[in-house]
PDB file of C-alpha atoms in Angstrom:
ATOM      1  CA  MET R   1       0.769 -14.002 -42.077  1.00  0.00           C
ATOM      2  CA  CYS R   2      -0.079 -11.949 -38.493  1.00  0.00           C
ATOM      3  CA  ALA R   3      -2.721 -13.353 -36.114  1.00  0.00           C
ATOM      4  CA  CYS R   4      -4.616 -10.198 -36.613  1.00  0.00           C
ATOM      5  CA  SER R   5      -3.921 -10.549 -40.519  1.00  0.00           C
ATOM      6  CA  GLY R   6      -4.899 -13.947 -40.453  1.00  0.00           C
ATOM      7  CA  ALA R   7      -8.434 -12.918 -38.345  1.00  0.00           C
ATOM      8  CA  ALA R   8      -9.673 -10.413 -40.886  1.00  0.00           C
ATOM      9  CA  ALA R   9      -9.359 -12.797 -43.881  1.00  0.00           C
ATOM     10  CA  ALA R  10     -11.780 -14.639 -42.180  1.00  0.00           C
ATOM     11  CA  ALA R  11     -14.272 -12.086 -41.434  1.00  0.00           C
ATOM     12  CA  PRO R  12     -16.792 -13.355 -43.554  1.00  0.00           C
ATOM     13  CA  LEU R  13     -17.237 -17.101 -42.394  1.00  0.00           C
ATOM     14  CA  LEU R  14     -16.918 -16.071 -38.752  1.00  0.00           C
ATOM     15  CA  GLY R  15     -18.657 -13.138 -37.851  1.00  0.00           C
ATOM     16  CA  ALA R  16     -18.460  -9.526 -36.507  1.00  0.00           C
ATOM     17  CA  ASN R  17     -18.852 -11.429 -32.595  1.00  0.00           C
ATOM     18  CA  ALA R  18     -16.258 -14.141 -33.089  1.00  0.00           C
ATOM     19  CA  LEU R  19     -14.068 -12.201 -35.011  1.00  0.00           C
ATOM     20  CA  ARG R  20     -13.643  -9.895 -32.666  1.00  0.00           C
ATOM     21  CA  THR R  21     -13.477 -12.544 -29.956  1.00  0.00           C
ATOM     22  CA  LEU R  22     -10.496 -14.321 -32.070  1.00  0.00           C
ATOM     23  CA  THR R  23      -8.079 -10.852 -32.620  1.00  0.00           C
ATOM     24  CA  LEU R  24      -8.817 -10.884 -28.439  1.00  0.00           C
ATOM     25  CA  GLY R  25      -7.994 -14.063 -27.891  1.00  0.00           C
ATOM     26  CA  ALA R  26      -5.173 -13.185 -30.792  1.00  0.00           C
ATOM     27  CA  LEU R  27      -4.181 -10.485 -28.637  1.00  0.00           C
ATOM     28  CA  GLY R  28      -3.936 -12.212 -25.355  1.00  0.00           C
ATOM     29  CA  VAL R  29      -6.942 -11.009 -23.850  1.00  0.00           C
ATOM     30  CA  SER R  30      -8.644 -13.252 -22.215  1.00  0.00           C
ATOM     31  CA  GLY R  31     -12.448 -13.769 -20.171  1.00  0.00           C
ATOM     32  CA  VAL R  32     -14.136 -11.668 -23.205  1.00  0.00           C
ATOM     33  CA  ALA R  33     -17.430 -12.226 -22.753  1.00  0.00           C
ATOM     34  CA  VAL R  34     -20.073 -12.476 -26.594  1.00  0.00           C
ATOM     35  CA  SER R  35     -23.511 -12.539 -25.839  1.00  0.00           C
ATOM     36  CA  SER R  36     -25.459 -11.340 -28.551  1.00  0.00           C
ATOM     37  CA  SER R  37     -25.664 -15.318 -30.800  1.00  0.00           C
ATOM     38  CA  ALA R  38     -27.360 -17.686 -29.036  1.00  0.00           C
ATOM     39  CA  SER R  39     -24.536 -20.332 -29.100  1.00  0.00           C
ATOM     40  CA  ALA R  40     -22.109 -17.551 -27.740  1.00  0.00           C
ATOM     41  CA  ALA R  41     -20.084 -18.388 -24.074  1.00  0.00           C
ATOM     42  CA  PRO R  42     -22.418 -17.617 -21.038  1.00  0.00           C
ATOM     43  CA  ALA R  43     -21.699 -13.816 -19.991  1.00  0.00           C
ATOM     44  CA  ALA R  44     -18.459 -13.607 -17.542  1.00  0.00           C
ATOM     45  CA  ALA R  45     -19.554 -12.195 -13.880  1.00  0.00           C
ATOM     46  CA  ARG R  46     -19.453  -8.513 -13.241  1.00  0.00           C
ATOM     47  CA  THR R  47     -19.550  -6.322  -9.490  1.00  0.00           C
ATOM     48  CA  THR R  48     -22.648  -7.341  -8.142  1.00  0.00           C
ATOM     49  CA  LEU R  49     -22.011  -3.806  -6.652  1.00  0.00           C
ATOM     50  CA  THR R  50     -23.961   0.048  -8.172  1.00  0.00           C
ATOM     51  CA  ALA R  51     -21.461   3.280  -9.042  1.00  0.00           C
ATOM     52  CA  ASP R  52     -22.738   4.541  -5.386  1.00  0.00           C
ATOM     53  CA  GLN R  53     -22.031   2.009  -3.250  1.00  0.00           C
ATOM     54  CA  ALA R  54     -18.797   1.257  -5.099  1.00  0.00           C
ATOM     55  CA  LEU R  55     -17.255   4.954  -4.715  1.00  0.00           C
ATOM     56  CA  GLN R  56     -19.012   4.384  -1.019  1.00  0.00           C
ATOM     57  CA  ARG R  57     -16.198   1.252  -1.117  1.00  0.00           C
ATOM     58  CA  LEU R  58     -13.645   3.374  -1.441  1.00  0.00           C
ATOM     59  CA  MET R  59     -14.678   6.482   0.760  1.00  0.00           C
ATOM     60  CA  GLU R  60     -14.724   3.896   3.791  1.00  0.00           C
ATOM     61  CA  ALA R  61     -11.058   2.116   3.008  1.00  0.00           C
ATOM     62  CA  ASN R  62      -9.367   5.141   2.617  1.00  0.00           C
ATOM     63  CA  LYS R  63     -10.718   6.855   6.008  1.00  0.00           C
ATOM     64  CA  ALA R  64      -9.243   3.004   7.334  1.00  0.00           C
ATOM     65  CA  PHE R  65      -5.697   3.654   5.420  1.00  0.00           C
ATOM     66  CA  VAL R  66      -5.428   7.435   6.484  1.00  0.00           C
ATOM     67  CA  ALA R  67      -6.592   6.202  10.724  1.00  0.00           C
ATOM     68  CA  ASP R  68      -3.652   2.819   9.919  1.00  0.00           C
ATOM     69  CA  LYS R  69      -6.619   0.441  10.153  1.00  0.00           C
ATOM     70  CA  THR R  70      -6.715  -0.675   6.874  1.00  0.00           C
ATOM     71  CA  PRO R  71      -7.077  -3.458   6.568  1.00  0.00           C
ATOM     72  CA  THR R  72      -5.458  -6.957   4.852  1.00  0.00           C
ATOM     73  CA  PRO R  73      -6.388  -7.132   0.499  1.00  0.00           C
ATOM     74  CA  GLN R  74      -7.671 -10.177  -0.760  1.00  0.00           C
ATOM     75  CA  LEU R  75      -3.083 -10.735  -1.956  1.00  0.00           C
ATOM     76  CA  ASP R  76      -2.898 -14.312  -1.820  1.00  0.00           C
ATOM     77  CA  ARG R  77      -2.641 -17.598  -3.266  1.00  0.00           C
ATOM     78  CA  LYS R  78      -6.515 -18.067  -2.625  1.00  0.00           C
ATOM     79  CA  ARG R  79      -7.614 -14.867  -3.545  1.00  0.00           C
ATOM     80  CA  ARG R  80      -5.232 -15.411  -6.974  1.00  0.00           C
ATOM     81  CA  LEU R  81      -6.302 -18.255  -7.912  1.00  0.00           C
ATOM     82  CA  GLU R  82     -10.045 -17.360  -7.673  1.00  0.00           C
ATOM     83  CA  ILE R  83      -9.577 -14.507 -10.254  1.00  0.00           C
ATOM     84  CA  ALA R  84      -7.310 -16.424 -12.744  1.00  0.00           C
ATOM     85  CA  GLN R  85      -9.490 -17.015 -15.174  1.00  0.00           C
ATOM     86  CA  ASN R  86     -12.021 -13.430 -14.460  1.00  0.00           C
ATOM     87  CA  GLN R  87     -11.713 -10.033 -13.127  1.00  0.00           C
ATOM     88  CA  THR R  88     -14.498  -8.470 -11.412  1.00  0.00           C
ATOM     89  CA  PRO R  89     -12.726  -4.589 -10.506  1.00  0.00           C
ATOM     90  CA  PHE R  90     -15.029  -2.501  -9.768  1.00  0.00           C
ATOM     91  CA  ALA R  91     -14.179   0.265 -10.128  1.00  0.00           C
ATOM     92  CA  VAL R  92     -11.463   1.950 -12.486  1.00  0.00           C
ATOM     93  CA  LEU R  93      -9.118   4.742 -11.036  1.00  0.00           C
ATOM     94  CA  LEU R  94      -7.330   6.544 -13.160  1.00  0.00           C
ATOM     95  CA  SER R  95      -4.943   8.051 -11.437  1.00  0.00           C
ATOM     96  CA  CYS R  96      -1.262   9.583 -11.579  1.00  0.00           C
ATOM     97  CA  SER R  97       2.341   7.657 -12.877  1.00  0.00           C
ATOM     98  CA  ASP R  98       3.596   9.423  -9.429  1.00  0.00           C
ATOM     99  CA  SER R  99       5.242   6.053  -7.012  1.00  0.00           C
ATOM    100  CA  ARG R 100       3.821   8.000  -3.508  1.00  0.00           C
ATOM    101  CA  VAL R 101       0.343   7.247  -5.011  1.00  0.00           C
ATOM    102  CA  PRO R 102      -0.235   4.041  -5.836  1.00  0.00           C
ATOM    103  CA  PRO R 103      -4.492   3.051  -5.586  1.00  0.00           C
ATOM    104  CA  GLU R 104      -4.339  -0.497  -4.445  1.00  0.00           C
ATOM    105  CA  VAL R 105      -3.243   0.967  -1.388  1.00  0.00           C
ATOM    106  CA  LEU R 106      -4.537   4.287  -0.773  1.00  0.00           C
ATOM    107  CA  PHE R 107      -8.064   2.404  -1.032  1.00  0.00           C
ATOM    108  CA  GLY R 108      -6.852  -1.073   0.763  1.00  0.00           C
ATOM    109  CA  GLN R 109      -7.733  -3.234  -2.278  1.00  0.00           C
ATOM    110  CA  GLY R 110      -6.006  -5.422  -3.641  1.00  0.00           C
ATOM    111  CA  LEU R 111      -5.885  -8.194  -6.308  1.00  0.00           C
ATOM    112  CA  GLY R 112      -8.329  -7.773  -8.657  1.00  0.00           C
ATOM    113  CA  ASP R 113     -10.600  -4.811  -6.363  1.00  0.00           C
ATOM    114  CA  LEU R 114      -9.623  -2.117  -9.192  1.00  0.00           C
ATOM    115  CA  PHE R 115      -8.688  -2.033 -12.467  1.00  0.00           C
ATOM    116  CA  THR R 116      -5.909   0.651 -12.992  1.00  0.00           C
ATOM    117  CA  VAL R 117      -4.731   3.356 -15.418  1.00  0.00           C
ATOM    118  CA  ARG R 118      -1.573   5.267 -14.372  1.00  0.00           C
ATOM    119  CA  VAL R 119      -0.220   8.359 -16.159  1.00  0.00           C
ATOM    120  CA  ALA R 120       1.687  11.894 -14.693  1.00  0.00           C
ATOM    121  CA  GLY R 121      -1.163  14.240 -14.692  1.00  0.00           C
ATOM    122  CA  ASN R 122      -3.769  11.779 -14.118  1.00  0.00           C
ATOM    123  CA  THR R 123      -4.323  12.820 -18.060  1.00  0.00           C
ATOM    124  CA  VAL R 124      -6.411  10.518 -20.308  1.00  0.00           C
ATOM    125  CA  SER R 125      -4.314   9.821 -24.114  1.00  0.00           C
ATOM    126  CA  PRO R 126      -6.494   7.364 -26.487  1.00  0.00           C
ATOM    127  CA  GLU R 127      -4.956   4.282 -24.659  1.00  0.00           C
ATOM    128  CA  GLY R 128      -5.674   5.332 -21.937  1.00  0.00           C
ATOM    129  CA  LEU R 129     -10.217   5.750 -22.427  1.00  0.00           C
ATOM    130  CA  GLY R 130      -9.614   2.635 -24.100  1.00  0.00           C
ATOM    131  CA  SER R 131      -8.432   0.737 -21.799  1.00  0.00           C
ATOM    132  CA  ILE R 132     -11.379   2.959 -19.281  1.00  0.00           C
ATOM    133  CA  GLU R 133     -13.813   1.376 -22.245  1.00  0.00           C
ATOM    134  CA  TYR R 134     -12.432  -2.078 -21.825  1.00  0.00           C
ATOM    135  CA  ALA R 135     -13.908  -2.239 -18.205  1.00  0.00           C
ATOM    136  CA  VAL R 136     -17.090  -0.080 -18.544  1.00  0.00           C
ATOM    137  CA  ALA R 137     -18.740  -2.210 -21.535  1.00  0.00           C
ATOM    138  CA  GLU R 138     -16.927  -5.122 -20.958  1.00  0.00           C
ATOM    139  CA  LEU R 139     -16.101  -5.485 -17.328  1.00  0.00           C
ATOM    140  CA  GLY R 140     -19.162  -4.167 -16.276  1.00  0.00           C
ATOM    141  CA  VAL R 141     -18.147  -1.538 -13.604  1.00  0.00           C
ATOM    142  CA  PRO R 142     -19.786   1.158 -12.650  1.00  0.00           C
ATOM    143  CA  LEU R 143     -17.555   4.401 -11.256  1.00  0.00           C
ATOM    144  CA  ILE R 144     -15.092   5.088 -12.633  1.00  0.00           C
ATOM    145  CA  VAL R 145     -12.090   7.949 -10.615  1.00  0.00           C
ATOM    146  CA  VAL R 146     -10.133  10.849 -11.877  1.00  0.00           C
ATOM    147  CA  LEU R 147      -7.708  10.555  -8.982  1.00  0.00           C
ATOM    148  CA  GLY R 148      -5.104  14.009  -8.476  1.00  0.00           C
ATOM    149  CA  HIS R 149      -3.089  14.996  -5.580  1.00  0.00           C
ATOM    150  CA  GLU R 150      -1.236  17.253  -3.567  1.00  0.00           C
ATOM    151  CA  ARG R 151       2.544  18.792  -5.220  1.00  0.00           C
ATOM    152  CA  CYS R 152       1.845  17.061  -8.959  1.00  0.00           C
ATOM    153  CA  GLY R 153       5.266  16.796 -10.288  1.00  0.00           C
ATOM    154  CA  ALA R 154       3.852  17.005 -14.016  1.00  0.00           C
ATOM    155  CA  VAL R 155       1.015  19.717 -13.176  1.00  0.00           C
ATOM    156  CA  GLY R 156       4.223  21.686 -11.178  1.00  0.00           C
ATOM    157  CA  ALA R 157       5.629  21.296 -14.325  1.00  0.00           C
ATOM    158  CA  ALA R 158       2.537  22.664 -16.377  1.00  0.00           C
ATOM    159  CA  VAL R 159       2.594  25.551 -14.421  1.00  0.00           C
ATOM    160  CA  SER R 160       6.414  26.122 -14.514  1.00  0.00           C
ATOM    161  CA  ILE R 161       5.606  26.624 -18.694  1.00  0.00           C
ATOM    162  CA  VAL R 162       2.888  28.931 -18.430  1.00  0.00           C
ATOM    163  CA  ARG R 163       4.356  31.224 -15.280  1.00  0.00           C
ATOM    164  CA  ASP R 164       8.399  30.389 -16.895  1.00  0.00           C
ATOM    165  CA  GLY R 165       8.202  29.131 -19.986  1.00  0.00           C
ATOM    166  CA  VAL R 166      10.071  26.079 -18.877  1.00  0.00           C
ATOM    167  CA  SER R 167      10.549  23.744 -22.177  1.00  0.00           C
ATOM    168  CA  PHE R 168      11.184  19.703 -21.242  1.00  0.00           C
ATOM    169  CA  PRO R 169      13.156  17.321 -22.641  1.00  0.00           C
ATOM    170  CA  GLY R 170      11.811  14.199 -24.883  1.00  0.00           C
ATOM    171  CA  ALA R 171       8.454  13.423 -25.091  1.00  0.00           C
ATOM    172  CA  ILE R 172       8.360  15.300 -21.414  1.00  0.00           C
ATOM    173  CA  GLY R 173       6.810  18.517 -23.440  1.00  0.00           C
ATOM    174  CA  GLU R 174       4.376  16.260 -25.085  1.00  0.00           C
ATOM    175  CA  MET R 175       2.905  14.760 -21.384  1.00  0.00           C
ATOM    176  CA  VAL R 176       2.419  17.898 -20.517  1.00  0.00           C
ATOM    177  CA  GLY R 177       0.323  19.532 -22.950  1.00  0.00           C
ATOM    178  CA  PRO R 178      -3.190  18.458 -22.205  1.00  0.00           C
ATOM    179  CA  ILE R 179      -2.672  19.604 -18.603  1.00  0.00           C
ATOM    180  CA  LEU R 180      -1.627  23.795 -19.635  1.00  0.00           C
ATOM    181  CA  PRO R 181      -5.218  24.222 -20.993  1.00  0.00           C
ATOM    182  CA  ALA R 182      -5.788  23.505 -16.530  1.00  0.00           C
ATOM    183  CA  ALA R 183      -2.844  25.083 -15.747  1.00  0.00           C
ATOM    184  CA  ILE R 184      -3.857  28.695 -16.890  1.00  0.00           C
ATOM    185  CA  ARG R 185      -7.216  28.802 -15.837  1.00  0.00           C
ATOM    186  CA  ALA R 186      -5.593  28.135 -12.181  1.00  0.00           C
ATOM    187  CA  ARG R 187      -3.904  31.721 -13.346  1.00  0.00           C
ATOM    188  CA  ASP R 188      -6.094  33.852 -11.216  1.00  0.00           C
ATOM    189  CA  GLU R 189      -8.174  31.863  -9.000  1.00  0.00           C
ATOM    190  CA  ASP R 190      -7.105  32.061  -5.584  1.00  0.00           C
ATOM    191  CA  GLY R 191      -5.311  30.127  -3.277  1.00  0.00           C
ATOM    192  CA  ASP R 192      -1.954  27.888  -4.349  1.00  0.00           C
ATOM    193  CA  TRP R 193      -1.694  28.371  -8.519  1.00  0.00           C
ATOM    194  CA  LEU R 194      -0.509  24.999  -8.168  1.00  0.00           C
ATOM    195  CA  ASP R 195      -2.739  22.697  -5.941  1.00  0.00           C
ATOM    196  CA  ASN R 196      -5.811  24.493  -7.487  1.00  0.00           C
ATOM    197  CA  ALA R 197      -4.512  24.212 -10.671  1.00  0.00           C
ATOM    198  CA  VAL R 198      -4.668  19.616  -9.936  1.00  0.00           C
ATOM    199  CA  ARG R 199      -8.273  20.667  -9.084  1.00  0.00           C
ATOM    200  CA  ARG R 200      -8.882  21.860 -12.233  1.00  0.00           C
ATOM    201  CA  ASN R 201      -7.184  19.218 -14.248  1.00  0.00           C
ATOM    202  CA  VAL R 202      -9.239  16.677 -12.363  1.00  0.00           C
ATOM    203  CA  VAL R 203     -11.539  18.471 -13.058  1.00  0.00           C
ATOM    204  CA  ASP R 204     -11.156  18.820 -17.245  1.00  0.00           C
ATOM    205  CA  VAL R 205     -10.575  14.623 -17.043  1.00  0.00           C
ATOM    206  CA  VAL R 206     -14.131  13.468 -15.511  1.00  0.00           C
ATOM    207  CA  GLU R 207     -15.323  16.750 -17.846  1.00  0.00           C
ATOM    208  CA  ARG R 208     -13.759  14.598 -20.972  1.00  0.00           C
ATOM    209  CA  LEU R 209     -15.066  11.252 -20.380  1.00  0.00           C
ATOM    210  CA  LYS R 210     -18.318  12.149 -19.581  1.00  0.00           C
ATOM    211  CA  VAL R 211     -17.978  13.319 -23.953  1.00  0.00           C
ATOM    212  CA  SER R 212     -16.445  10.902 -24.964  1.00  0.00           C
ATOM    213  CA  GLY R 213     -18.270   9.138 -26.516  1.00  0.00           C
ATOM    214  CA  LYS R 214     -21.261   6.522 -26.104  1.00  0.00           C
ATOM    215  CA  LEU R 215     -19.485   3.645 -24.679  1.00  0.00           C
ATOM    216  CA  LEU R 216     -19.665   6.318 -21.754  1.00  0.00           C
ATOM    217  CA  GLU R 217     -22.284   8.304 -22.696  1.00  0.00           C
ATOM    218  CA  ASP R 218     -24.974   5.705 -22.880  1.00  0.00           C
ATOM    219  CA  PRO R 219     -24.209   3.835 -19.225  1.00  0.00           C
ATOM    220  CA  LEU R 220     -23.555   7.805 -17.902  1.00  0.00           C
ATOM    221  CA  ALA R 221     -27.500   8.481 -19.349  1.00  0.00           C
ATOM    222  CA  ALA R 222     -28.328   4.715 -17.932  1.00  0.00           C
ATOM    223  CA  GLY R 223     -27.127   5.443 -14.385  1.00  0.00           C
ATOM    224  CA  LYS R 224     -25.508   2.394 -15.081  1.00  0.00           C
ATOM    225  CA  LEU R 225     -22.428   4.316 -14.568  1.00  0.00           C
ATOM    226  CA  LYS R 226     -21.255   7.391 -12.758  1.00  0.00           C
ATOM    227  CA  ILE R 227     -17.622   9.299 -13.100  1.00  0.00           C
ATOM    228  CA  VAL R 228     -15.882  10.847 -10.431  1.00  0.00           C
ATOM    229  CA  GLY R 229     -13.045  13.463  -9.251  1.00  0.00           C
ATOM    230  CA  GLY R 230     -10.603  14.069  -6.644  1.00  0.00           C
ATOM    231  CA  ARG R 231      -7.596  14.733  -4.798  1.00  0.00           C
ATOM    232  CA  TYR R 232      -5.687  12.612  -3.030  1.00  0.00           C
ATOM    233  CA  ASP R 233      -3.074  14.453  -0.133  1.00  0.00           C
ATOM    234  CA  LEU R 234       0.559  13.721   0.191  1.00  0.00           C
ATOM    235  CA  ASP R 235       0.143  14.815   3.813  1.00  0.00           C
ATOM    236  CA  ASP R 236      -2.330  12.838   5.594  1.00  0.00           C
ATOM    237  CA  GLY R 237      -4.032  10.639   3.519  1.00  0.00           C
ATOM    238  CA  HIS R 238      -6.695  11.424   2.397  1.00  0.00           C
ATOM    239  CA  VAL R 239      -8.552  11.377  -0.109  1.00  0.00           C
ATOM    240  CA  ASP R 240     -11.081  14.736  -1.343  1.00  0.00           C
ATOM    241  CA  PHE R 241     -14.258  13.388  -3.730  1.00  0.00           C
ATOM    242  CA  PHE R 242     -14.986  17.375  -3.823  1.00  0.00           C
ATOM    243  CA  HIS R 243     -15.874  16.706  -8.690  1.00  0.00           C
ATOM    244  CA  ARG R 244     -18.559  14.687  -8.610  1.00  0.00           C
TER     245      ARG R 244
END
């Protein structure tokens, strides 16, 4: 019998919180704090930064990156051991898989600083949404950044579908599908179609996250969470936080 089945069978005896911890443990997820019962372990440490402070930290770090003055991020053995038992990221980065857009580098961050979810076109799937919700609900992350970038290949593919009727093999077409509404709406805007679609796609994802369900909606309403969008310029390295 698999661990998950065993956990389900034990539900009447364990209770919801213990079952949840057991199930997550079977899946290899550690450092999950459960605090709704008197016998539960104390909650794990969380970042002390507010959403605005977290955003300011990213903005200042990106300025340093652009100026080639990025401080050395914490990547050594000391830092590795500091976070081995618990993680306290201060921001979620939903960004593109593009090899030129690694969030930790653009923002000069080290081990354990950012909770990253990466997929071509920085769209959000159920798996991606669950990852983001976990970061907010379980790790206490106060800031979500949806990061698009200049000359995004996935957004360019969506534009080519709308403009030229191009089709893509395998799962690539399905991957591009969620970006099509942004490509369509950007078609009649002034300026570069592709770059307008990149920005429009970021806005669409931010707005979708804001109405995705209680795990994000409640901390948003309470002022404990902020969701913003940005665009990374491949040429000059600057991140423009244009939707916040």
